[in-house]
PDB file of C-alpha atoms in Angstrom:
ATOM      1  CA  MET A  70     -18.205   0.827 -41.830  1.00 60.00           C
ATOM      2  CA  ASP A  71     -15.729   3.098 -43.627  1.00 54.00           C
ATOM      3  CA  GLY A  72     -11.978   3.315 -43.644  1.00 55.00           C
ATOM      4  CA  SER A  73      -8.740   3.838 -45.528  1.00 54.00           C
ATOM      5  CA  LEU A  74      -6.466   1.198 -46.980  1.00 57.00           C
ATOM      6  CA  GLY A  75      -2.978   1.430 -48.498  1.00 57.00           C
ATOM      7  CA  LYS A  76      -1.726   4.171 -50.792  1.00 56.00           C
ATOM      8  CA  ALA A  77      -1.251   4.619 -54.485  1.00 51.00           C
ATOM      9  CA  SER A  78      -0.334   7.952 -56.051  1.00 52.00           C
ATOM     10  CA  GLY A  79       0.316   9.167 -52.533  1.00 61.00           C
ATOM     11  CA  LYS A  80      -3.373   9.037 -51.497  1.00 72.00           C
ATOM     12  CA  PRO A  81      -5.114   6.269 -49.516  1.00 77.00           C
ATOM     13  CA  PHE A  82      -7.843   4.096 -51.015  1.00 87.00           C
ATOM     14  CA  LYS A  83     -11.225   4.499 -49.315  1.00 91.00           C
ATOM     15  CA  TRP A  84     -13.384   1.499 -48.512  1.00 91.00           C
ATOM     16  CA  ASN A  85     -16.921   0.974 -47.327  1.00 94.00           C
ATOM     17  CA  VAL A  86     -18.723  -2.201 -46.230  1.00 95.00           C
ATOM     18  CA  TYR A  87     -22.201  -2.757 -44.884  1.00 96.00           C
ATOM     19  CA  TYR A  88     -24.724  -5.446 -44.040  1.00 97.00           C
ATOM     20  CA  THR A  89     -28.437  -5.146 -43.420  1.00 97.00           C
ATOM     21  CA  HIS A  90     -31.186  -7.595 -42.529  1.00 98.00           C
ATOM     22  CA  GLY A  91     -34.915  -7.039 -42.796  1.00 97.00           C
ATOM     23  CA  GLU A  92     -37.773  -9.312 -41.880  1.00 96.00           C
ATOM     24  CA  GLN A  93     -41.539  -8.972 -42.058  1.00 96.00           C
ATOM     25  CA  ILE A  94     -44.046 -11.353 -40.533  1.00 95.00           C
ATOM     26  CA  ARG A  95     -47.740 -10.745 -41.043  1.00 93.00           C
ATOM     27  CA  HIS A  96     -51.059 -12.479 -40.523  1.00 93.00           C
ATOM     28  CA  GLU A  97     -54.086 -11.565 -42.601  1.00 90.00           C
ATOM     29  CA  ALA A  98     -57.629 -12.822 -42.145  1.00 92.00           C
ATOM     30  CA  PHE A  99     -60.933 -12.018 -43.810  1.00 90.00           C
ATOM     31  CA  GLU A 100     -64.164 -13.051 -42.106  1.00 92.00           C
ATOM     32  CA  ASN A 101     -67.675 -13.760 -43.350  1.00 93.00           C
ATOM     33  CA  LEU A 102     -66.711 -14.883 -46.830  1.00 91.00           C
ATOM     34  CA  ARG A 103     -69.154 -17.107 -48.687  1.00 92.00           C
ATOM     35  CA  ILE A 104     -68.160 -20.777 -48.870  1.00 93.00           C
ATOM     36  CA  GLY A 105     -69.213 -21.554 -52.436  1.00 91.00           C
ATOM     37  CA  ASP A 106     -70.095 -25.239 -52.266  1.00 92.00           C
ATOM     38  CA  ASN A 107     -71.873 -24.919 -48.891  1.00 94.00           C
ATOM     39  CA  PHE A 108     -73.904 -21.960 -50.166  1.00 95.00           C
ATOM     40  CA  ALA A 109     -74.940 -23.857 -53.313  1.00 94.00           C
ATOM     41  CA  ARG A 110     -76.171 -26.804 -51.225  1.00 94.00           C
ATOM     42  CA  ALA A 111     -77.904 -24.560 -48.661  1.00 95.00           C
ATOM     43  CA  VAL A 112     -79.959 -22.628 -51.236  1.00 94.00           C
ATOM     44  CA  ASP A 113     -80.980 -25.887 -52.951  1.00 94.00           C
ATOM     45  CA  SER A 114     -83.617 -26.605 -50.321  1.00 92.00           C
ATOM     46  CA  VAL A 115     -86.944 -28.392 -50.524  1.00 92.00           C
ATOM     47  CA  ILE A 116     -89.808 -29.095 -48.131  1.00 92.00           C
ATOM     48  CA  ASP A 117     -89.371 -32.527 -46.552  1.00 90.00           C
ATOM     49  CA  THR A 118     -92.330 -34.693 -47.590  1.00 89.00           C
ATOM     50  CA  ARG A 119     -90.936 -38.033 -46.415  1.00 86.00           C
ATOM     51  CA  PRO A 120     -93.483 -39.813 -44.210  1.00 89.00           C
ATOM     52  CA  GLY A 121     -92.183 -40.359 -40.671  1.00 87.00           C
ATOM     53  CA  SER A 122     -89.245 -38.003 -41.114  1.00 85.00           C
ATOM     54  CA  PRO A 123     -88.468 -35.861 -38.025  1.00 87.00           C
ATOM     55  CA  THR A 124     -88.196 -32.849 -40.359  1.00 85.00           C
ATOM     56  CA  MET A 125     -91.468 -33.545 -42.239  1.00 87.00           C
ATOM     57  CA  GLY A 126     -92.984 -30.273 -43.504  1.00 89.00           C
ATOM     58  CA  GLN A 127     -89.785 -28.291 -42.902  1.00 89.00           C
ATOM     59  CA  PRO A 128     -87.171 -27.030 -45.364  1.00 91.00           C
ATOM     60  CA  ILE A 129     -84.163 -29.324 -45.778  1.00 91.00           C
ATOM     61  CA  CYS A 130     -81.251 -29.408 -48.194  1.00 93.00           C
ATOM     62  CA  ARG A 131     -82.143 -31.457 -51.271  1.00 92.00           C
ATOM     63  CA  GLU A 132     -79.092 -33.687 -50.752  1.00 91.00           C
ATOM     64  CA  ALA A 133     -80.562 -34.778 -47.380  1.00 89.00           C
ATOM     65  CA  LEU A 134     -83.258 -36.679 -49.298  1.00 87.00           C
ATOM     66  CA  THR A 135     -80.710 -39.278 -50.433  1.00 87.00           C
ATOM     67  CA  ALA A 136     -77.937 -39.260 -47.809  1.00 85.00           C
ATOM     68  CA  PRO A 137     -77.169 -37.914 -44.344  1.00 85.00           C
ATOM     69  CA  THR A 138     -75.567 -34.477 -44.519  1.00 88.00           C
ATOM     70  CA  ASP A 139     -74.447 -31.575 -42.346  1.00 91.00           C
ATOM     71  CA  CYS A 140     -76.054 -29.133 -44.795  1.00 94.00           C
ATOM     72  CA  VAL A 141     -78.174 -26.366 -43.248  1.00 94.00           C
ATOM     73  CA  PRO A 142     -80.852 -24.885 -45.548  1.00 94.00           C
ATOM     74  CA  ILE A 143     -80.760 -21.115 -45.820  1.00 93.00           C
ATOM     75  CA  ASN A 144     -83.729 -18.778 -46.177  1.00 90.00           C
ATOM     76  CA  LEU A 145     -82.502 -15.541 -47.717  1.00 89.00           C
ATOM     77  CA  PHE A 146     -85.872 -13.776 -47.491  1.00 89.00           C
ATOM     78  CA  GLY A 147     -88.208 -12.688 -44.729  1.00 81.00           C
ATOM     79  CA  GLN A 148     -87.959 -11.335 -41.237  1.00 83.00           C
ATOM     80  CA  GLY A 149     -85.165 -12.852 -39.138  1.00 81.00           C
ATOM     81  CA  ALA A 150     -83.660 -14.599 -42.157  1.00 85.00           C
ATOM     82  CA  PRO A 151     -81.156 -16.076 -42.550  1.00 92.00           C
ATOM     83  CA  SER A 152     -80.723 -17.977 -39.305  1.00 92.00           C
ATOM     84  CA  ALA A 153     -77.467 -17.855 -37.338  1.00 93.00           C
ATOM     85  CA  GLU A 154     -77.019 -21.599 -37.919  1.00 94.00           C
ATOM     86  CA  ALA A 155     -77.363 -21.159 -41.696  1.00 95.00           C
ATOM     87  CA  LEU A 156     -74.891 -18.260 -41.682  1.00 95.00           C
ATOM     88  CA  ARG A 157     -72.338 -20.378 -39.789  1.00 95.00           C
ATOM     89  CA  TYR A 158     -72.725 -23.034 -42.489  1.00 96.00           C
ATOM     90  CA  VAL A 159     -72.318 -20.744 -45.524  1.00 95.00           C
ATOM     91  CA  LEU A 160     -69.754 -18.202 -44.242  1.00 96.00           C
ATOM     92  CA  GLY A 161     -66.140 -18.739 -43.274  1.00 93.00           C
ATOM     93  CA  THR A 162     -62.804 -17.078 -42.578  1.00 92.00           C
ATOM     94  CA  THR A 163     -59.748 -17.203 -44.813  1.00 90.00           C
ATOM     95  CA  SER A 164     -56.283 -16.487 -43.453  1.00 90.00           C
ATOM     96  CA  VAL A 165     -52.642 -16.419 -44.483  1.00 89.00           C
ATOM     97  CA  ASP A 166     -49.351 -16.184 -42.601  1.00 91.00           C
ATOM     98  CA  VAL A 167     -46.484 -14.634 -44.585  1.00 90.00           C
ATOM     99  CA  ARG A 168     -42.796 -14.276 -43.765  1.00 92.00           C
ATOM    100  CA  ASP A 169     -40.462 -12.174 -45.952  1.00 93.00           C
ATOM    101  CA  LYS A 170     -36.714 -11.773 -45.394  1.00 96.00           C
ATOM    102  CA  LEU A 171     -34.024  -9.659 -47.046  1.00 97.00           C
ATOM    103  CA  ASP A 172     -30.273  -9.760 -46.407  1.00 97.00           C
ATOM    104  CA  VAL A 173     -27.848  -7.427 -48.188  1.00 98.00           C
ATOM    105  CA  ALA A 174     -24.062  -7.145 -47.881  1.00 98.00           C
ATOM    106  CA  ALA A 175     -21.845  -4.857 -49.957  1.00 97.00           C
ATOM    107  CA  ALA A 176     -18.284  -3.610 -50.172  1.00 96.00           C
ATOM    108  CA  THR A 177     -16.668  -0.858 -52.261  1.00 96.00           C
ATOM    109  CA  LEU A 178     -13.096   0.286 -52.724  1.00 94.00           C
ATOM    110  CA  ARG A 179     -12.231   3.576 -54.432  1.00 93.00           C
ATOM    111  CA  GLY A 180      -9.215   5.754 -54.906  1.00 90.00           C
ATOM    112  CA  GLU A 181      -6.614   7.046 -57.310  1.00 87.00           C
ATOM    113  CA  ALA A 182      -4.687   4.076 -58.673  1.00 82.00           C
ATOM    114  CA  VAL A 183      -2.022   5.996 -60.575  1.00 84.00           C
ATOM    115  CA  SER A 184      -1.170   9.506 -61.597  1.00 84.00           C
ATOM    116  CA  LEU A 185      -0.560  10.135 -65.304  1.00 87.00           C
ATOM    117  CA  TRP A 186       0.524  13.208 -67.290  1.00 87.00           C
ATOM    118  CA  ALA A 187      -3.145  14.370 -67.508  1.00 87.00           C
ATOM    119  CA  GLY A 188      -3.807  13.805 -63.800  1.00 86.00           C
ATOM    120  CA  PRO A 189      -4.776  11.002 -61.430  1.00 88.00           C
ATOM    121  CA  VAL A 190      -6.732   7.924 -62.632  1.00 90.00           C
ATOM    122  CA  SER A 191      -9.634   7.302 -60.265  1.00 91.00           C
ATOM    123  CA  THR A 192     -10.875   3.738 -59.836  1.00 93.00           C
ATOM    124  CA  ALA A 193     -13.716   2.105 -57.983  1.00 95.00           C
ATOM    125  CA  VAL A 194     -14.702  -1.540 -57.537  1.00 96.00           C
ATOM    126  CA  GLY A 195     -17.561  -3.040 -55.620  1.00 97.00           C
ATOM    127  CA  LEU A 196     -19.436  -6.208 -54.822  1.00 98.00           C
ATOM    128  CA  GLU A 197     -22.969  -6.687 -53.495  1.00 98.00           C
ATOM    129  CA  TYR A 198     -24.837  -9.791 -52.352  1.00 98.00           C
ATOM    130  CA  ARG A 199     -28.622  -9.944 -51.853  1.00 97.00           C
ATOM    131  CA  LYS A 200     -30.702 -12.826 -50.590  1.00 97.00           C
ATOM    132  CA  GLU A 201     -34.491 -12.574 -50.521  1.00 96.00           C
ATOM    133  CA  SER A 202     -36.936 -15.198 -49.310  1.00 94.00           C
ATOM    134  CA  SER A 203     -40.679 -15.327 -48.906  1.00 91.00           C
ATOM    135  CA  GLY A 204     -43.133 -17.999 -47.833  1.00 88.00           C
ATOM    136  CA  ALA A 205     -46.782 -18.303 -46.924  1.00 87.00           C
ATOM    137  CA  SER A 206     -49.099 -20.808 -45.338  1.00 87.00           C
ATOM    138  CA  VAL A 207     -52.868 -20.656 -45.618  1.00 88.00           C
ATOM    139  CA  ASP A 208     -55.847 -22.145 -43.803  1.00 88.00           C
ATOM    140  CA  ALA A 209     -57.303 -25.455 -45.000  1.00 87.00           C
ATOM    141  CA  MET A 210     -60.388 -23.891 -46.618  1.00 87.00           C
ATOM    142  CA  SER A 211     -58.277 -21.512 -48.714  1.00 85.00           C
ATOM    143  CA  ALA A 212     -55.950 -24.343 -49.708  1.00 84.00           C
ATOM    144  CA  ALA A 213     -59.025 -26.277 -50.896  1.00 83.00           C
ATOM    145  CA  GLU A 214     -60.228 -23.148 -52.788  1.00 84.00           C
ATOM    146  CA  ARG A 215     -63.639 -23.189 -51.087  1.00 85.00           C
ATOM    147  CA  PHE A 216     -64.128 -19.410 -51.345  1.00 84.00           C
ATOM    148  CA  PRO A 217     -65.257 -18.742 -54.946  1.00 76.00           C
ATOM    149  CA  ARG A 218     -64.421 -15.044 -55.177  1.00 70.00           C
ATOM    150  CA  PHE A 219     -61.545 -14.614 -52.768  1.00 69.00           C
ATOM    151  CA  PHE A 220     -59.019 -16.871 -51.147  1.00 65.00           C
ATOM    152  CA  PHE A 221     -55.358 -16.927 -50.364  1.00 71.00           C
ATOM    153  CA  ARG A 222     -53.150 -19.285 -52.324  1.00 69.00           C
ATOM    154  CA  PRO A 223     -50.403 -21.206 -50.598  1.00 65.00           C
ATOM    155  CA  TYR A 224     -46.890 -21.001 -51.903  1.00 68.00           C
ATOM    156  CA  GLY A 225     -43.696 -22.556 -50.668  1.00 69.00           C
ATOM    157  CA  ARG A 226     -40.491 -20.865 -49.728  1.00 76.00           C
ATOM    158  CA  ASP A 227     -39.318 -18.774 -52.664  1.00 85.00           C
ATOM    159  CA  ARG A 228     -35.692 -17.695 -52.617  1.00 91.00           C
ATOM    160  CA  VAL A 229     -33.556 -15.461 -54.784  1.00 94.00           C
ATOM    161  CA  SER A 230     -29.836 -14.840 -54.351  1.00 96.00           C
ATOM    162  CA  VAL A 231     -27.962 -12.277 -56.446  1.00 97.00           C
ATOM    163  CA  VAL A 232     -24.285 -11.331 -56.578  1.00 97.00           C
ATOM    164  CA  GLU A 233     -23.364  -8.167 -58.465  1.00 97.00           C
ATOM    165  CA  GLY A 234     -20.053  -6.493 -59.027  1.00 97.00           C
ATOM    166  CA  PHE A 235     -18.816  -3.369 -60.725  1.00 96.00           C
ATOM    167  CA  GLY A 236     -15.616  -1.667 -61.734  1.00 96.00           C
ATOM    168  CA  GLU A 237     -15.040   1.899 -62.914  1.00 95.00           C
ATOM    169  CA  VAL A 238     -12.044   3.801 -64.203  1.00 92.00           C
ATOM    170  CA  LEU A 239     -12.187   7.543 -64.731  1.00 86.00           C
TER     171      LEU A 239
END
């Protein structure tokens, strides 16, 4: 918005004000990322030799020898390997939801304040206010840092507010 205001040296002062708002919301997801701890347990497999075990003679995760587990052994070699069940156990999806905001307001006033023997004295003053904020939330597996090579990190609402002013005489 522009306009004129008052007079000094016979000429009106000019003014300008504005406000703007911007917002960005985004969702990012990456699929089929290796879940580090699950992968380590799945590749640490042994042949079950426990007498009377329902999985006797089959590959099992080593940790299943001492305690019940949801671990699925993975065979990385051979035709048809790895199984779909093993892939579901060792691969996962990481995701993040981000919201960024920016608000800016500014005002300026300029004109010729006085006229001297050498000519008019031009002046300008201004003020600007900016407020920025950003925040993100991540899935539980990323928050627990279960993806060894890649994961989103959660962060809270970050905010920055700045007020700036200026004055010029020419």
